[in-house]
Amino acid sequence: EVQLAESGGGLVQPGGSLRLSCAASGFTFNSHALGWVRQAPGKGLEWVSVISIRGDSTYYADSVKGRVTISRDNSKTTFYLQMNGLRAEDTAVYYCVKELVGVGGSYVFDYWGQGTLVTVSS
Amino acid sequence: DIQMTQSPSTLSASVGDRVTITCRASQSVSDLLAWYQQKPGKAPKLLIYRASSLNSGVPSRFSGSGSGTEFTLTISSLQPDDFATYYCQQFNTFSLTFGGGSKVEIK
């Protein structure tokens, strides 16, 4: 059974940093791109970032580019989202996601974690 | 970035109704369009990819169609478990974008 489990969310002051982790199991970790999608309270879904299978390609939404870094550790079957310079508008539930392979195009996500809440407030 | 616009934003329907949700892209995304279902407090669930391919385990009452800039998600006979919010997502580019969501409510 595929499982994705986020951790690392919490309350942080504006300008602060946070590192989210996503522990994965139940699939061949190094055969899938992985990513993060967020959802502000009461709002819709917003894609944040994706990292390729080997980690040599990363993609970011314009809203977080330059402030966020995605990485993965294939030996630990865990991936991360390092967030710096946090702003109030980054407040959201952050979901880690796994790509569905073999469908063409860029990325579609067939498994999602349960989400971790990041609150940016003084 | 490609903008995705869904309509309606809210839809009231009854069990057994046929329901259709529309998603429009600001430029062509070919058939690189997915649909997700999200229930309150839960993570989204992938329903359809490549505009019309049903994800594993998704009931056949769900179907998708369209290409280019206009897409539809249809639920042929609405069931109690289907009251949720639905999102489209384009994956034609590496800058992924979601629609704003369409909430299906009980009439």
mmCIF file of C-alpha atoms in Angstrom:
data_model
loop_
_atom_site.group_PDB
_atom_site.id
_atom_site.type_symbol
_atom_site.label_atom_id
_atom_site.label_comp_id
_atom_site.label_asym_id
_atom_site.label_seq_id
_atom_site.Cartn_x
_atom_site.Cartn_y
_atom_site.Cartn_z
ATOM 1 C CA GLU A 1 0.000 0.000 0.000
ATOM 2 C CA VAL A 2 1.347 3.388 -0.992
ATOM 3 C CA GLN A 3 1.806 5.710 1.961
ATOM 4 C CA LEU A 4 3.010 9.299 2.105
ATOM 5 C CA ALA A 5 3.410 10.892 5.524
ATOM 6 C CA GLU A 6 4.242 14.568 5.941
ATOM 7 C CA SER A 7 5.868 16.094 8.979
ATOM 8 C CA GLY A 8 7.458 19.369 9.953
ATOM 9 C CA GLY A 9 4.535 21.744 9.767
ATOM 10 C CA GLY A 10 3.757 24.249 12.488
ATOM 11 C CA LEU A 11 3.654 27.896 13.455
ATOM 12 C CA VAL A 12 6.456 30.121 12.206
ATOM 13 C CA GLN A 13 6.975 33.865 12.230
ATOM 14 C CA PRO A 14 7.091 35.868 9.009
ATOM 15 C CA GLY A 15 10.558 35.671 7.516
ATOM 16 C CA GLY A 16 11.231 32.370 9.234
ATOM 17 C CA SER A 17 12.122 28.957 7.852
ATOM 18 C CA LEU A 18 10.632 25.491 7.987
ATOM 19 C CA ARG A 19 11.541 22.132 6.487
ATOM 20 C CA LEU A 20 8.777 19.744 5.578
ATOM 21 C CA SER A 21 9.500 16.046 5.181
ATOM 22 C CA CYS A 22 7.532 13.339 3.407
ATOM 23 C CA ALA A 23 8.283 9.726 4.273
ATOM 24 C CA ALA A 24 7.210 7.376 1.498
ATOM 25 C CA SER A 25 6.574 3.639 1.372
ATOM 26 C CA GLY A 26 4.749 1.017 -0.655
ATOM 27 C CA PHE A 27 6.203 1.850 -4.076
ATOM 28 C CA THR A 28 9.540 1.987 -5.885
ATOM 29 C CA PHE A 29 10.648 5.364 -4.592
ATOM 30 C CA ASN A 30 13.387 6.019 -7.142
ATOM 31 C CA SER A 31 11.046 5.411 -10.079
ATOM 32 C CA HIS A 32 8.715 8.341 -9.449
ATOM 33 C CA ALA A 33 8.855 12.092 -9.485
ATOM 34 C CA LEU A 34 7.539 13.629 -6.274
ATOM 35 C CA GLY A 35 6.141 16.970 -5.315
ATOM 36 C CA TRP A 36 4.235 19.321 -3.065
ATOM 37 C CA VAL A 37 0.799 20.900 -3.469
ATOM 38 C CA ARG A 38 -0.679 23.349 -0.966
ATOM 39 C CA GLN A 39 -4.120 24.582 -0.020
ATOM 40 C CA ALA A 40 -4.698 27.797 1.879
ATOM 41 C CA PRO A 41 -7.561 27.679 4.396
ATOM 42 C CA GLY A 42 -10.881 27.615 2.546
ATOM 43 C CA LYS A 43 -9.155 27.973 -0.834
ATOM 44 C CA GLY A 44 -8.296 25.786 -3.815
ATOM 45 C CA LEU A 45 -5.264 23.718 -4.679
ATOM 46 C CA GLU A 46 -1.964 25.336 -5.653
ATOM 47 C CA TRP A 47 0.969 23.385 -7.051
ATOM 48 C CA VAL A 48 4.258 24.264 -5.280
ATOM 49 C CA SER A 49 7.113 22.120 -6.560
ATOM 50 C CA VAL A 50 8.179 18.874 -8.233
ATOM 51 C CA ILE A 51 11.475 16.961 -8.246
ATOM 52 C CA SER A 52 12.420 14.437 -10.909
ATOM 53 C CA ILE A 53 13.294 10.791 -10.307
ATOM 54 C CA ARG A 54 17.044 11.357 -9.936
ATOM 55 C CA GLY A 55 16.637 14.808 -8.411
ATOM 56 C CA ASP A 56 18.437 16.496 -11.283
ATOM 57 C CA SER A 57 15.407 18.511 -12.358
ATOM 58 C CA THR A 58 13.303 20.655 -10.072
ATOM 59 C CA TYR A 59 10.348 22.896 -10.819
ATOM 60 C CA TYR A 60 8.747 25.617 -8.736
ATOM 61 C CA ALA A 61 5.664 27.786 -8.820
ATOM 62 C CA ASP A 62 6.448 31.452 -9.364
ATOM 63 C CA SER A 63 4.902 32.230 -5.964
ATOM 64 C CA VAL A 64 7.651 30.316 -4.136
ATOM 65 C CA LYS A 65 10.589 30.440 -6.551
ATOM 66 C CA GLY A 66 13.773 31.577 -4.851
ATOM 67 C CA ARG A 67 12.396 30.900 -1.372
ATOM 68 C CA VAL A 68 11.766 27.171 -1.523
ATOM 69 C CA THR A 69 13.987 24.173 -2.305
ATOM 70 C CA ILE A 70 12.777 20.648 -2.966
ATOM 71 C CA SER A 71 15.107 17.692 -2.468
ATOM 72 C CA ARG A 72 14.970 13.931 -2.111
ATOM 73 C CA ASP A 73 16.962 11.197 -0.455
ATOM 74 C CA ASN A 74 16.375 7.966 -2.365
ATOM 75 C CA SER A 75 18.258 5.968 0.270
ATOM 76 C CA LYS A 76 15.795 7.112 2.950
ATOM 77 C CA THR A 77 12.712 7.124 0.679
ATOM 78 C CA THR A 78 12.020 10.621 1.953
ATOM 79 C CA PHE A 79 11.730 13.965 0.246
ATOM 80 C CA TYR A 80 11.750 17.478 1.579
ATOM 81 C CA LEU A 81 10.592 21.027 1.093
ATOM 82 C CA GLN A 82 12.871 23.650 2.611
ATOM 83 C CA MET A 83 10.963 26.915 2.933
ATOM 84 C CA ASN A 84 12.710 30.201 3.722
ATOM 85 C CA GLY A 85 11.502 33.776 3.916
ATOM 86 C CA LEU A 86 8.018 32.613 4.827
ATOM 87 C CA ARG A 87 5.108 34.996 4.349
ATOM 88 C CA ALA A 88 1.563 35.089 5.668
ATOM 89 C CA GLU A 89 0.338 34.012 2.237
ATOM 90 C CA ASP A 90 2.310 30.758 2.564
ATOM 91 C CA THR A 91 -0.115 29.663 5.287
ATOM 92 C CA ALA A 92 -1.668 26.453 4.004
ATOM 93 C CA VAL A 93 -1.970 22.722 4.319
ATOM 94 C CA TYR A 94 0.951 21.233 2.408
ATOM 95 C CA TYR A 95 0.399 17.878 0.730
ATOM 96 C CA CYS A 96 3.213 15.687 -0.534
ATOM 97 C CA VAL A 97 2.359 13.885 -3.747
ATOM 98 C CA LYS A 98 3.604 11.080 -5.971
ATOM 99 C CA GLU A 99 3.401 11.124 -9.747
ATOM 100 C CA LEU A 100 1.416 8.684 -11.843
ATOM 101 C CA VAL A 101 3.919 7.420 -14.382
ATOM 102 C CA GLY A 102 3.372 6.624 -18.032
ATOM 103 C CA VAL A 103 0.626 9.145 -18.795
ATOM 104 C CA GLY A 104 2.632 11.629 -20.832
ATOM 105 C CA GLY A 105 2.866 15.351 -20.282
ATOM 106 C CA SER A 106 4.501 16.687 -17.149
ATOM 107 C CA TYR A 107 3.015 15.501 -13.830
ATOM 108 C CA VAL A 108 -0.240 14.046 -12.535
ATOM 109 C CA PHE A 109 -0.485 12.948 -8.926
ATOM 110 C CA ASP A 110 -2.093 9.640 -7.979
ATOM 111 C CA TYR A 111 -1.234 9.533 -4.279
ATOM 112 C CA TRP A 112 -1.369 12.301 -1.707
ATOM 113 C CA GLY A 113 -0.294 12.495 1.898
ATOM 114 C CA GLN A 114 -2.735 13.564 4.614
ATOM 115 C CA GLY A 115 -1.256 17.085 4.686
ATOM 116 C CA THR A 116 0.620 19.174 7.224
ATOM 117 C CA LEU A 117 -0.447 22.664 8.254
ATOM 118 C CA VAL A 118 1.999 25.534 7.988
ATOM 119 C CA THR A 119 0.916 28.750 9.687
ATOM 120 C CA VAL A 120 2.928 31.910 9.173
ATOM 121 C CA SER A 121 2.003 34.483 11.772
ATOM 122 C CA SER A 122 3.539 36.744 14.389
ATOM 123 C CA ASP B 1 1.179 30.262 -16.873
ATOM 124 C CA ILE B 2 -1.896 28.544 -18.233
ATOM 125 C CA GLN B 3 -5.028 29.638 -16.379
ATOM 126 C CA MET B 4 -7.712 27.038 -15.650
ATOM 127 C CA THR B 5 -11.288 28.229 -15.134
ATOM 128 C CA GLN B 6 -13.994 25.945 -13.784
ATOM 129 C CA SER B 7 -17.750 26.382 -13.891
ATOM 130 C CA PRO B 8 -19.943 26.359 -12.019
ATOM 131 C CA SER B 9 -18.154 27.160 -8.774
ATOM 132 C CA THR B 10 -21.051 25.612 -6.860
ATOM 133 C CA LEU B 11 -23.689 23.195 -8.067
ATOM 134 C CA SER B 12 -26.729 21.902 -6.171
ATOM 135 C CA ALA B 13 -27.931 18.477 -7.228
ATOM 136 C CA SER B 14 -29.881 15.473 -6.016
ATOM 137 C CA VAL B 15 -28.938 11.812 -5.774
ATOM 138 C CA GLY B 16 -29.447 10.242 -9.194
ATOM 139 C CA ASP B 17 -28.893 13.473 -11.139
ATOM 140 C CA ARG B 18 -26.518 13.719 -14.077
ATOM 141 C CA VAL B 19 -23.908 16.336 -13.249
ATOM 142 C CA THR B 20 -21.506 18.109 -15.593
ATOM 143 C CA ILE B 21 -18.609 20.377 -14.625
ATOM 144 C CA THR B 22 -16.646 22.393 -17.159
ATOM 145 C CA CYS B 23 -12.963 23.346 -17.152
ATOM 146 C CA ARG B 24 -11.512 25.824 -19.636
ATOM 147 C CA ALA B 25 -7.817 26.443 -20.272
ATOM 148 C CA SER B 26 -6.424 29.826 -21.324
ATOM 149 C CA GLN B 27 -4.482 28.047 -24.084
ATOM 150 C CA SER B 28 -4.466 24.574 -25.514
ATOM 151 C CA VAL B 29 -3.298 21.791 -23.216
ATOM 152 C CA SER B 30 -4.058 19.027 -25.738
ATOM 153 C CA ASP B 31 -5.576 16.221 -23.628
ATOM 154 C CA LEU B 32 -3.172 16.735 -20.717
ATOM 155 C CA LEU B 33 -5.918 17.399 -18.203
ATOM 156 C CA ALA B 34 -6.705 15.629 -14.930
ATOM 157 C CA TRP B 35 -9.646 15.733 -12.518
ATOM 158 C CA TYR B 36 -9.507 15.318 -8.743
ATOM 159 C CA GLN B 37 -12.170 14.908 -6.065
ATOM 160 C CA GLN B 38 -11.703 16.363 -2.586
ATOM 161 C CA LYS B 39 -13.902 15.889 0.458
ATOM 162 C CA PRO B 40 -13.740 18.227 3.476
ATOM 163 C CA GLY B 41 -10.636 17.665 5.590
ATOM 164 C CA LYS B 42 -9.260 15.043 3.213
ATOM 165 C CA ALA B 43 -6.566 14.922 0.566
ATOM 166 C CA PRO B 44 -7.617 15.077 -3.079
ATOM 167 C CA LYS B 45 -8.126 11.859 -5.006
ATOM 168 C CA LEU B 46 -7.219 11.429 -8.681
ATOM 169 C CA LEU B 47 -10.263 10.529 -10.771
ATOM 170 C CA ILE B 48 -9.288 11.037 -14.408
ATOM 171 C CA TYR B 49 -6.114 11.758 -16.388
ATOM 172 C CA ARG B 50 -5.455 12.427 -20.077
ATOM 173 C CA ALA B 51 -8.916 14.068 -20.147
ATOM 174 C CA SER B 52 -10.842 10.789 -20.305
ATOM 175 C CA SER B 53 -8.827 7.937 -18.739
ATOM 176 C CA LEU B 54 -10.341 6.661 -15.519
ATOM 177 C CA ASN B 55 -7.860 6.125 -12.697
ATOM 178 C CA SER B 56 -7.760 2.687 -11.116
ATOM 179 C CA GLY B 57 -10.648 2.019 -8.756
ATOM 180 C CA VAL B 58 -12.746 5.005 -9.828
ATOM 181 C CA PRO B 59 -16.418 4.146 -10.437
ATOM 182 C CA SER B 60 -17.553 4.104 -14.061
ATOM 183 C CA ARG B 61 -20.231 6.731 -13.386
ATOM 184 C CA PHE B 62 -17.384 9.252 -13.660
ATOM 185 C CA SER B 63 -16.284 10.207 -17.157
ATOM 186 C CA GLY B 64 -14.247 12.955 -18.749
ATOM 187 C CA SER B 65 -14.087 14.425 -22.207
ATOM 188 C CA GLY B 66 -12.588 17.266 -24.171
ATOM 189 C CA SER B 67 -9.334 18.431 -25.680
ATOM 190 C CA GLY B 68 -7.572 21.661 -26.418
ATOM 191 C CA THR B 69 -9.121 24.281 -24.164
ATOM 192 C CA GLU B 70 -12.494 22.871 -23.093
ATOM 193 C CA PHE B 71 -13.094 19.851 -20.887
ATOM 194 C CA THR B 72 -15.967 18.307 -18.967
ATOM 195 C CA LEU B 73 -16.299 15.980 -16.018
ATOM 196 C CA THR B 74 -19.591 14.102 -15.931
ATOM 197 C CA ILE B 75 -21.120 12.063 -13.142
ATOM 198 C CA SER B 76 -23.827 9.991 -14.794
ATOM 199 C CA SER B 77 -25.913 9.307 -11.670
ATOM 200 C CA LEU B 78 -24.871 11.249 -8.569
ATOM 201 C CA GLN B 79 -24.364 9.123 -5.464
ATOM 202 C CA PRO B 80 -24.253 10.267 -1.809
ATOM 203 C CA ASP B 81 -20.476 9.683 -1.770
ATOM 204 C CA ASP B 82 -19.979 12.109 -4.669
ATOM 205 C CA PHE B 83 -20.837 15.298 -2.796
ATOM 206 C CA ALA B 84 -17.423 16.949 -2.812
ATOM 207 C CA THR B 85 -15.309 19.579 -4.536
ATOM 208 C CA TYR B 86 -13.794 18.778 -7.924
ATOM 209 C CA TYR B 87 -10.640 20.292 -9.396
ATOM 210 C CA CYS B 88 -9.133 20.145 -12.857
ATOM 211 C CA GLN B 89 -5.358 20.336 -13.400
ATOM 212 C CA GLN B 90 -3.394 20.823 -16.588
ATOM 213 C CA PHE B 91 -0.123 18.989 -17.030
ATOM 214 C CA ASN B 92 0.830 20.275 -20.469
ATOM 215 C CA THR B 93 3.647 22.367 -19.015
ATOM 216 C CA PHE B 94 6.014 22.042 -16.065
ATOM 217 C CA SER B 95 4.200 24.952 -14.427
ATOM 218 C CA LEU B 96 1.202 22.988 -13.250
ATOM 219 C CA THR B 97 -2.057 24.787 -12.627
ATOM 220 C CA PHE B 98 -5.354 23.837 -11.034
ATOM 221 C CA GLY B 99 -8.819 25.182 -11.614
ATOM 222 C CA GLY B 100 -10.536 27.028 -8.790
ATOM 223 C CA GLY B 101 -12.793 24.095 -7.908
ATOM 224 C CA SER B 102 -16.442 23.160 -8.333
ATOM 225 C CA LYS B 103 -18.384 22.208 -5.215
ATOM 226 C CA VAL B 104 -21.228 19.731 -5.656
ATOM 227 C CA GLU B 105 -23.776 20.234 -2.890
ATOM 228 C CA ILE B 106 -26.897 18.388 -1.870
ATOM 229 C CA LYS B 107 -30.053 20.026 -3.239
#
